[in-house]
Amino acid sequence: MDERQLEFVKNQFIKIGAKEAFTADLVEKLKAYEPLIKHEYIKAFPDGAANAVFHVKRSTTTENYFLTKMDMSTIIAGTNIKHGNTFYFNHRNYERGDQPDNTTFLQAYNFLQCRPVFFPNNKIWEQEVPSPSYKRGFFFEAFDQSYGYDLGKVLDQYSFFNPHDKLSILESLQAGNLEKQKFITRDGTQRDYFITPAITSGSLDLFDENRKLVPIKEQIDQELISKKLGKKLERQEATNLKLNVVQSTDIGKGKSIKQTIIEKFAPIKKLLRKVR
């Protein structure tokens, strides 16, 4: 294998943000012309580690190798839940100089950490969250533009110490990072919080330095959030509390959460239809 071919494979790893995974061990396997290479790689992050296996396959028509997919697993931060998935790559367009829309290594890790990730080519947020029952695995959610979540406008509702960093904060959150930022509290002091998009509530999730979720009431009392958004989140919280009460009454009777909610609110829906 010549240097041009090695560089071709190396560029594929660079394109997905995993340049460090192109190791001497992988180069030796490439030079041995193995038809399929499974290359293991582990990378540490502040809140965990990504355990990846890259699949590098030799073309049947040329001597080039292509990074076809990546199996990645991790432990969700703050839990003992192991989560994994397979991410597929399309690198053949590189021969024509085109730019495929591949998931990056960082995006894949953040996705498996159950944080929302924004994919700009499709303009879609994607997220996986654990189901209430571990037996069900994970729920997959996708939010396109019609959902109405505008991260830029959401950021304007928070008291960042340096709002001029808005663009870099936005880009970091879109990549799925748990972003650490300074906020100005009610008494004018600075305090660090971790943030991530909370798409279904149209806000951000705030975590303290111990990675514990900051209650909405505390966000409002400390003036970390605008009054308008704070009131909206309080109403949502009250509604969710009612739903949780409904769920707790029947969950132990073998009914699913969805089934319980449908049954409890069916009479109300019928009444609303009659009123209309």
mmCIF file of C-alpha atoms in Angstrom:
data_model
loop_
_atom_site.group_PDB
_atom_site.id
_atom_site.type_symbol
_atom_site.label_atom_id
_atom_site.label_comp_id
_atom_site.label_asym_id
_atom_site.label_seq_id
_atom_site.Cartn_x
_atom_site.Cartn_y
_atom_site.Cartn_z
ATOM 1 C CA MET A 1 0.000 0.000 0.000
ATOM 2 C CA ASP A 2 1.484 3.331 -1.020
ATOM 3 C CA GLU A 3 1.353 6.669 0.802
ATOM 4 C CA ARG A 4 -1.474 7.977 -1.394
ATOM 5 C CA GLN A 5 -3.731 5.098 -0.392
ATOM 6 C CA LEU A 6 -2.857 5.496 3.278
ATOM 7 C CA GLU A 7 -3.619 9.200 3.050
ATOM 8 C CA PHE A 8 -6.982 8.365 1.434
ATOM 9 C CA VAL A 9 -7.980 6.272 4.458
ATOM 10 C CA LYS A 10 -6.552 8.780 6.925
ATOM 11 C CA ASN A 11 -8.689 11.539 5.396
ATOM 12 C CA GLN A 12 -11.809 9.459 6.021
ATOM 13 C CA PHE A 13 -11.000 9.386 9.741
ATOM 14 C CA ILE A 14 -10.230 13.108 9.698
ATOM 15 C CA LYS A 15 -13.591 13.857 8.064
ATOM 16 C CA ILE A 16 -15.465 12.248 10.974
ATOM 17 C CA GLY A 17 -13.286 13.925 13.604
ATOM 18 C CA ALA A 18 -11.397 10.775 14.600
ATOM 19 C CA LYS A 19 -7.881 11.528 13.359
ATOM 20 C CA GLU A 20 -6.359 10.005 16.526
ATOM 21 C CA ALA A 21 -7.969 6.648 15.641
ATOM 22 C CA PHE A 22 -5.709 6.361 12.598
ATOM 23 C CA THR A 23 -2.996 4.534 14.552
ATOM 24 C CA ALA A 24 0.172 2.655 13.657
ATOM 25 C CA ASP A 25 -1.660 -0.606 14.384
ATOM 26 C CA LEU A 26 -4.292 0.252 11.772
ATOM 27 C CA VAL A 27 -1.590 1.166 9.242
ATOM 28 C CA GLU A 28 0.024 -2.256 9.686
ATOM 29 C CA LYS A 29 -3.292 -3.975 9.016
ATOM 30 C CA LEU A 30 -3.843 -1.850 5.921
ATOM 31 C CA LYS A 31 -0.391 -2.715 4.605
ATOM 32 C CA ALA A 32 -1.200 -6.409 5.082
ATOM 33 C CA TYR A 33 -4.173 -5.958 2.701
ATOM 34 C CA GLU A 34 -6.658 -7.649 5.009
ATOM 35 C CA PRO A 35 -10.076 -7.653 3.242
ATOM 36 C CA LEU A 36 -11.962 -6.460 6.343
ATOM 37 C CA ILE A 37 -10.350 -4.674 9.268
ATOM 38 C CA LYS A 38 -12.050 -4.233 12.625
ATOM 39 C CA HIS A 39 -10.154 -1.495 14.404
ATOM 40 C CA GLU A 40 -10.848 -0.879 18.110
ATOM 41 C CA TYR A 41 -10.457 2.591 19.579
ATOM 42 C CA ILE A 42 -11.371 4.140 22.947
ATOM 43 C CA LYS A 43 -11.575 7.867 23.610
ATOM 44 C CA ALA A 44 -12.165 9.516 26.991
ATOM 45 C CA PHE A 45 -14.529 12.476 27.422
ATOM 46 C CA PRO A 46 -15.234 14.607 30.530
ATOM 47 C CA ASP A 47 -18.409 12.634 31.260
ATOM 48 C CA GLY A 48 -17.411 9.161 30.033
ATOM 49 C CA ALA A 49 -15.688 7.231 27.281
ATOM 50 C CA ALA A 50 -16.539 6.120 23.753
ATOM 51 C CA ASN A 51 -15.718 2.502 22.917
ATOM 52 C CA ALA A 52 -15.624 2.197 19.146
ATOM 53 C CA VAL A 53 -14.937 -0.492 16.578
ATOM 54 C CA PHE A 54 -14.302 0.847 13.075
ATOM 55 C CA HIS A 55 -15.019 -1.383 10.086
ATOM 56 C CA VAL A 56 -12.586 -0.674 7.249
ATOM 57 C CA LYS A 57 -13.288 -2.655 4.086
ATOM 58 C CA ARG A 58 -11.162 -3.135 0.982
ATOM 59 C CA SER A 59 -12.882 -2.380 -2.318
ATOM 60 C CA THR A 60 -13.577 -5.354 -4.608
ATOM 61 C CA THR A 61 -12.828 -3.266 -7.705
ATOM 62 C CA THR A 62 -9.952 -1.028 -6.565
ATOM 63 C CA GLU A 63 -7.150 -1.219 -4.022
ATOM 64 C CA ASN A 64 -8.735 1.511 -1.874
ATOM 65 C CA TYR A 65 -10.074 0.953 1.623
ATOM 66 C CA PHE A 66 -13.308 2.528 2.865
ATOM 67 C CA LEU A 67 -14.499 3.232 6.394
ATOM 68 C CA THR A 68 -17.971 1.689 6.127
ATOM 69 C CA LYS A 69 -19.354 1.804 9.668
ATOM 70 C CA MET A 70 -18.590 2.281 13.346
ATOM 71 C CA ASP A 71 -19.972 0.326 16.309
ATOM 72 C CA MET A 72 -19.892 2.571 19.365
ATOM 73 C CA SER A 73 -20.976 2.024 22.960
ATOM 74 C CA THR A 74 -20.786 4.090 26.137
ATOM 75 C CA ILE A 75 -22.193 4.365 29.648
ATOM 76 C CA ILE A 76 -24.768 7.146 29.978
ATOM 77 C CA ALA A 77 -23.327 9.705 32.394
ATOM 78 C CA GLY A 78 -24.714 9.458 35.918
ATOM 79 C CA THR A 79 -26.207 6.001 35.319
ATOM 80 C CA ASN A 80 -25.145 2.394 34.903
ATOM 81 C CA ILE A 81 -26.975 2.147 31.578
ATOM 82 C CA LYS A 82 -24.852 0.955 28.669
ATOM 83 C CA HIS A 83 -25.958 2.306 25.316
ATOM 84 C CA GLY A 84 -24.662 1.463 21.853
ATOM 85 C CA ASN A 85 -25.467 1.839 18.184
ATOM 86 C CA THR A 86 -23.997 1.408 14.719
ATOM 87 C CA PHE A 87 -23.233 4.430 12.542
ATOM 88 C CA TYR A 88 -22.772 3.988 8.804
ATOM 89 C CA PHE A 89 -20.499 6.058 6.582
ATOM 90 C CA ASN A 90 -20.454 6.943 2.910
ATOM 91 C CA HIS A 91 -16.932 7.835 1.849
ATOM 92 C CA ARG A 92 -17.028 6.822 -1.800
ATOM 93 C CA ASN A 93 -17.907 10.356 -2.856
ATOM 94 C CA TYR A 94 -14.475 11.487 -1.672
ATOM 95 C CA GLU A 95 -13.060 10.053 -4.895
ATOM 96 C CA ARG A 96 -14.987 12.795 -6.726
ATOM 97 C CA GLY A 97 -14.168 15.408 -4.132
ATOM 98 C CA ASP A 98 -17.753 15.549 -2.762
ATOM 99 C CA GLN A 99 -18.605 15.944 0.926
ATOM 100 C CA PRO A 100 -20.897 13.192 2.276
ATOM 101 C CA ASP A 101 -23.102 13.897 5.279
ATOM 102 C CA ASN A 102 -21.591 11.504 7.820
ATOM 103 C CA THR A 103 -22.076 11.437 11.581
ATOM 104 C CA THR A 104 -18.899 12.585 13.312
ATOM 105 C CA PHE A 105 -17.259 10.678 16.168
ATOM 106 C CA LEU A 106 -18.242 13.412 18.637
ATOM 107 C CA GLN A 107 -21.836 13.537 17.390
ATOM 108 C CA ALA A 108 -22.130 9.766 17.777
ATOM 109 C CA TYR A 109 -20.833 9.886 21.362
ATOM 110 C CA ASN A 110 -23.144 12.743 22.345
ATOM 111 C CA PHE A 111 -26.082 10.992 20.676
ATOM 112 C CA LEU A 112 -25.411 7.870 22.757
ATOM 113 C CA GLN A 113 -25.258 10.074 25.851
ATOM 114 C CA CYS A 114 -28.925 10.851 25.064
ATOM 115 C CA ARG A 115 -28.252 14.489 24.247
ATOM 116 C CA PRO A 116 -29.931 16.058 21.185
ATOM 117 C CA VAL A 117 -27.718 16.440 18.106
ATOM 118 C CA PHE A 118 -28.471 18.754 15.182
ATOM 119 C CA PHE A 119 -27.777 17.510 11.646
ATOM 120 C CA PRO A 120 -27.507 20.657 9.472
ATOM 121 C CA ASN A 121 -27.894 19.005 6.059
ATOM 122 C CA ASN A 122 -31.344 17.737 7.017
ATOM 123 C CA LYS A 123 -32.038 20.520 9.553
ATOM 124 C CA ILE A 124 -33.199 17.915 12.052
ATOM 125 C CA TRP A 125 -32.543 17.408 15.757
ATOM 126 C CA GLU A 126 -32.213 13.746 16.729
ATOM 127 C CA GLN A 127 -32.200 12.247 20.209
ATOM 128 C CA GLU A 128 -32.520 8.895 21.951
ATOM 129 C CA VAL A 129 -33.819 8.637 25.504
ATOM 130 C CA PRO A 130 -34.196 5.613 27.812
ATOM 131 C CA SER A 131 -37.735 4.303 28.137
ATOM 132 C CA PRO A 132 -39.323 4.026 31.613
ATOM 133 C CA SER A 133 -38.882 0.259 31.257
ATOM 134 C CA TYR A 134 -35.325 -0.914 30.515
ATOM 135 C CA LYS A 135 -36.838 -3.861 28.630
ATOM 136 C CA ARG A 136 -38.091 -1.459 25.982
ATOM 137 C CA GLY A 137 -34.664 -0.020 25.354
ATOM 138 C CA PHE A 138 -34.696 3.516 23.993
ATOM 139 C CA PHE A 139 -37.123 5.873 22.327
ATOM 140 C CA PHE A 140 -35.870 7.601 19.173
ATOM 141 C CA GLU A 141 -37.075 11.140 18.561
ATOM 142 C CA ALA A 142 -36.538 13.430 15.575
ATOM 143 C CA PHE A 143 -37.539 17.091 15.425
ATOM 144 C CA ASP A 144 -37.543 18.927 12.097
ATOM 145 C CA GLN A 145 -38.070 22.655 11.496
ATOM 146 C CA SER A 146 -41.829 22.315 11.729
ATOM 147 C CA TYR A 147 -41.458 21.502 15.442
ATOM 148 C CA GLY A 148 -40.483 25.123 15.975
ATOM 149 C CA TYR A 149 -37.422 24.753 18.191
ATOM 150 C CA ASP A 150 -35.134 27.721 17.468
ATOM 151 C CA LEU A 151 -31.967 27.344 19.544
ATOM 152 C CA GLY A 152 -30.796 30.878 18.757
ATOM 153 C CA LYS A 153 -33.980 32.409 20.179
ATOM 154 C CA VAL A 154 -33.875 30.058 23.169
ATOM 155 C CA LEU A 155 -30.336 31.204 24.068
ATOM 156 C CA ASP A 156 -31.592 34.804 24.175
ATOM 157 C CA GLN A 157 -33.833 33.841 27.130
ATOM 158 C CA TYR A 158 -30.895 33.079 29.444
ATOM 159 C CA SER A 159 -28.557 35.343 31.440
ATOM 160 C CA PHE A 160 -25.194 34.332 30.000
ATOM 161 C CA PHE A 161 -22.207 36.230 31.384
ATOM 162 C CA ASN A 162 -20.901 36.745 27.855
ATOM 163 C CA PRO A 163 -23.782 36.773 25.342
ATOM 164 C CA HIS A 164 -21.302 37.638 22.590
ATOM 165 C CA ASP A 165 -20.253 33.960 22.649
ATOM 166 C CA LYS A 166 -23.709 33.016 21.380
ATOM 167 C CA LEU A 167 -22.482 31.622 18.036
ATOM 168 C CA SER A 168 -19.863 29.337 19.598
ATOM 169 C CA ILE A 169 -22.368 28.197 22.261
ATOM 170 C CA LEU A 170 -24.932 27.445 19.547
ATOM 171 C CA GLU A 171 -22.473 25.418 17.475
ATOM 172 C CA SER A 172 -21.315 23.442 20.510
ATOM 173 C CA LEU A 173 -24.875 22.605 21.564
ATOM 174 C CA GLN A 174 -25.812 21.612 18.012
ATOM 175 C CA ALA A 175 -22.949 19.085 18.096
ATOM 176 C CA GLY A 176 -24.569 17.578 21.202
ATOM 177 C CA ASN A 177 -21.975 18.778 23.717
ATOM 178 C CA LEU A 178 -22.783 19.336 27.366
ATOM 179 C CA GLU A 179 -21.677 22.964 27.314
ATOM 180 C CA LYS A 180 -20.305 24.730 30.399
ATOM 181 C CA GLN A 181 -21.116 28.443 30.608
ATOM 182 C CA LYS A 182 -21.045 31.261 33.121
ATOM 183 C CA PHE A 183 -24.360 32.868 34.086
ATOM 184 C CA ILE A 184 -25.154 36.109 35.897
ATOM 185 C CA THR A 185 -27.344 35.451 38.929
ATOM 186 C CA ARG A 186 -29.896 37.760 40.528
ATOM 187 C CA ASP A 187 -27.322 39.399 42.843
ATOM 188 C CA GLY A 188 -24.879 39.970 39.978
ATOM 189 C CA THR A 189 -22.457 37.164 40.785
ATOM 190 C CA GLN A 190 -21.148 34.674 38.243
ATOM 191 C CA ARG A 191 -21.964 30.982 38.444
ATOM 192 C CA ASP A 192 -21.092 28.044 36.192
ATOM 193 C CA TYR A 193 -23.796 25.784 34.772
ATOM 194 C CA PHE A 194 -23.845 22.984 32.231
ATOM 195 C CA ILE A 195 -26.449 23.346 29.502
ATOM 196 C CA THR A 196 -27.999 21.208 26.781
ATOM 197 C CA PRO A 197 -31.061 21.778 24.542
ATOM 198 C CA ALA A 198 -34.422 20.722 26.000
ATOM 199 C CA ILE A 199 -36.330 20.532 22.746
ATOM 200 C CA THR A 200 -39.728 19.286 23.905
ATOM 201 C CA SER A 201 -40.020 22.114 26.443
ATOM 202 C CA GLY A 202 -38.591 24.767 24.113
ATOM 203 C CA SER A 203 -35.814 25.628 26.545
ATOM 204 C CA LEU A 204 -32.441 24.514 27.904
ATOM 205 C CA ASP A 205 -31.721 21.977 30.613
ATOM 206 C CA LEU A 206 -29.439 23.513 33.250
ATOM 207 C CA PHE A 207 -27.184 21.409 35.475
ATOM 208 C CA ASP A 208 -25.066 22.548 38.416
ATOM 209 C CA GLU A 209 -21.383 21.717 38.844
ATOM 210 C CA ASN A 210 -22.353 18.301 40.256
ATOM 211 C CA ARG A 211 -24.331 17.609 37.059
ATOM 212 C CA LYS A 212 -27.645 17.801 38.933
ATOM 213 C CA LEU A 213 -30.637 19.319 37.154
ATOM 214 C CA VAL A 214 -31.418 22.849 38.357
ATOM 215 C CA PRO A 215 -35.138 23.175 39.256
ATOM 216 C CA ILE A 216 -37.196 25.658 37.252
ATOM 217 C CA LYS A 217 -38.100 27.578 40.422
ATOM 218 C CA GLU A 218 -34.415 28.094 41.230
ATOM 219 C CA GLN A 219 -33.734 29.272 37.668
ATOM 220 C CA ILE A 220 -36.520 31.842 38.036
ATOM 221 C CA ASP A 221 -35.501 32.940 41.549
ATOM 222 C CA GLN A 222 -31.888 33.421 40.443
ATOM 223 C CA GLU A 223 -33.059 35.214 37.258
ATOM 224 C CA LEU A 224 -31.095 32.803 35.082
ATOM 225 C CA ILE A 225 -34.047 32.699 32.713
ATOM 226 C CA SER A 226 -36.478 35.280 31.329
ATOM 227 C CA LYS A 227 -39.796 35.753 33.155
ATOM 228 C CA LYS A 228 -41.787 34.821 30.043
ATOM 229 C CA LEU A 229 -40.021 31.486 29.490
ATOM 230 C CA GLY A 230 -39.980 30.810 33.233
ATOM 231 C CA LYS A 231 -43.770 31.088 33.471
ATOM 232 C CA LYS A 232 -44.162 28.824 30.430
ATOM 233 C CA LEU A 233 -41.942 26.154 31.995
ATOM 234 C CA GLU A 234 -43.808 26.381 35.297
ATOM 235 C CA ARG A 235 -47.082 25.681 33.477
ATOM 236 C CA GLN A 236 -45.480 22.730 31.685
ATOM 237 C CA GLU A 237 -44.118 21.430 34.976
ATOM 238 C CA ALA A 238 -47.575 21.597 36.579
ATOM 239 C CA THR A 239 -49.077 19.680 33.657
ATOM 240 C CA ASN A 240 -46.347 17.028 33.818
ATOM 241 C CA LEU A 241 -46.939 16.650 37.561
ATOM 242 C CA LYS A 242 -50.601 15.850 36.878
ATOM 243 C CA LEU A 243 -49.605 13.287 34.266
ATOM 244 C CA ASN A 244 -47.152 11.679 36.689
ATOM 245 C CA VAL A 245 -49.960 11.298 39.245
ATOM 246 C CA VAL A 246 -52.097 9.632 36.582
ATOM 247 C CA GLN A 247 -49.266 7.280 35.628
ATOM 248 C CA SER A 248 -48.467 6.257 39.210
ATOM 249 C CA THR A 249 -52.041 5.087 39.867
ATOM 250 C CA ASP A 250 -52.081 2.370 37.214
ATOM 251 C CA ILE A 251 -48.483 1.595 36.226
ATOM 252 C CA GLY A 252 -48.353 -1.285 38.694
ATOM 253 C CA LYS A 253 -51.398 -2.910 37.102
ATOM 254 C CA GLY A 254 -49.661 -4.044 33.943
ATOM 255 C CA LYS A 255 -50.704 -1.083 31.808
ATOM 256 C CA SER A 256 -48.246 0.923 29.757
ATOM 257 C CA ILE A 257 -47.781 4.614 30.473
ATOM 258 C CA LYS A 258 -49.233 5.502 27.076
ATOM 259 C CA GLN A 259 -52.248 3.230 27.568
ATOM 260 C CA THR A 260 -52.887 4.662 31.047
ATOM 261 C CA ILE A 261 -52.829 8.258 29.821
ATOM 262 C CA ILE A 262 -55.122 7.476 26.882
ATOM 263 C CA GLU A 263 -57.668 5.774 29.141
ATOM 264 C CA LYS A 264 -57.584 8.506 31.785
ATOM 265 C CA PHE A 265 -58.039 11.370 29.342
ATOM 266 C CA ALA A 266 -60.430 9.720 26.858
ATOM 267 C CA PRO A 267 -63.573 11.076 28.627
ATOM 268 C CA ILE A 268 -62.116 14.600 28.626
ATOM 269 C CA LYS A 269 -61.329 14.393 24.888
ATOM 270 C CA LYS A 270 -64.913 13.274 24.175
ATOM 271 C CA LEU A 271 -66.271 16.201 26.179
ATOM 272 C CA LEU A 272 -64.080 18.662 24.301
ATOM 273 C CA ARG A 273 -65.296 17.307 20.953
ATOM 274 C CA LYS A 274 -68.923 17.840 22.072
ATOM 275 C CA VAL A 275 -68.199 21.428 23.184
ATOM 276 C CA ARG A 276 -66.630 22.254 19.806
#
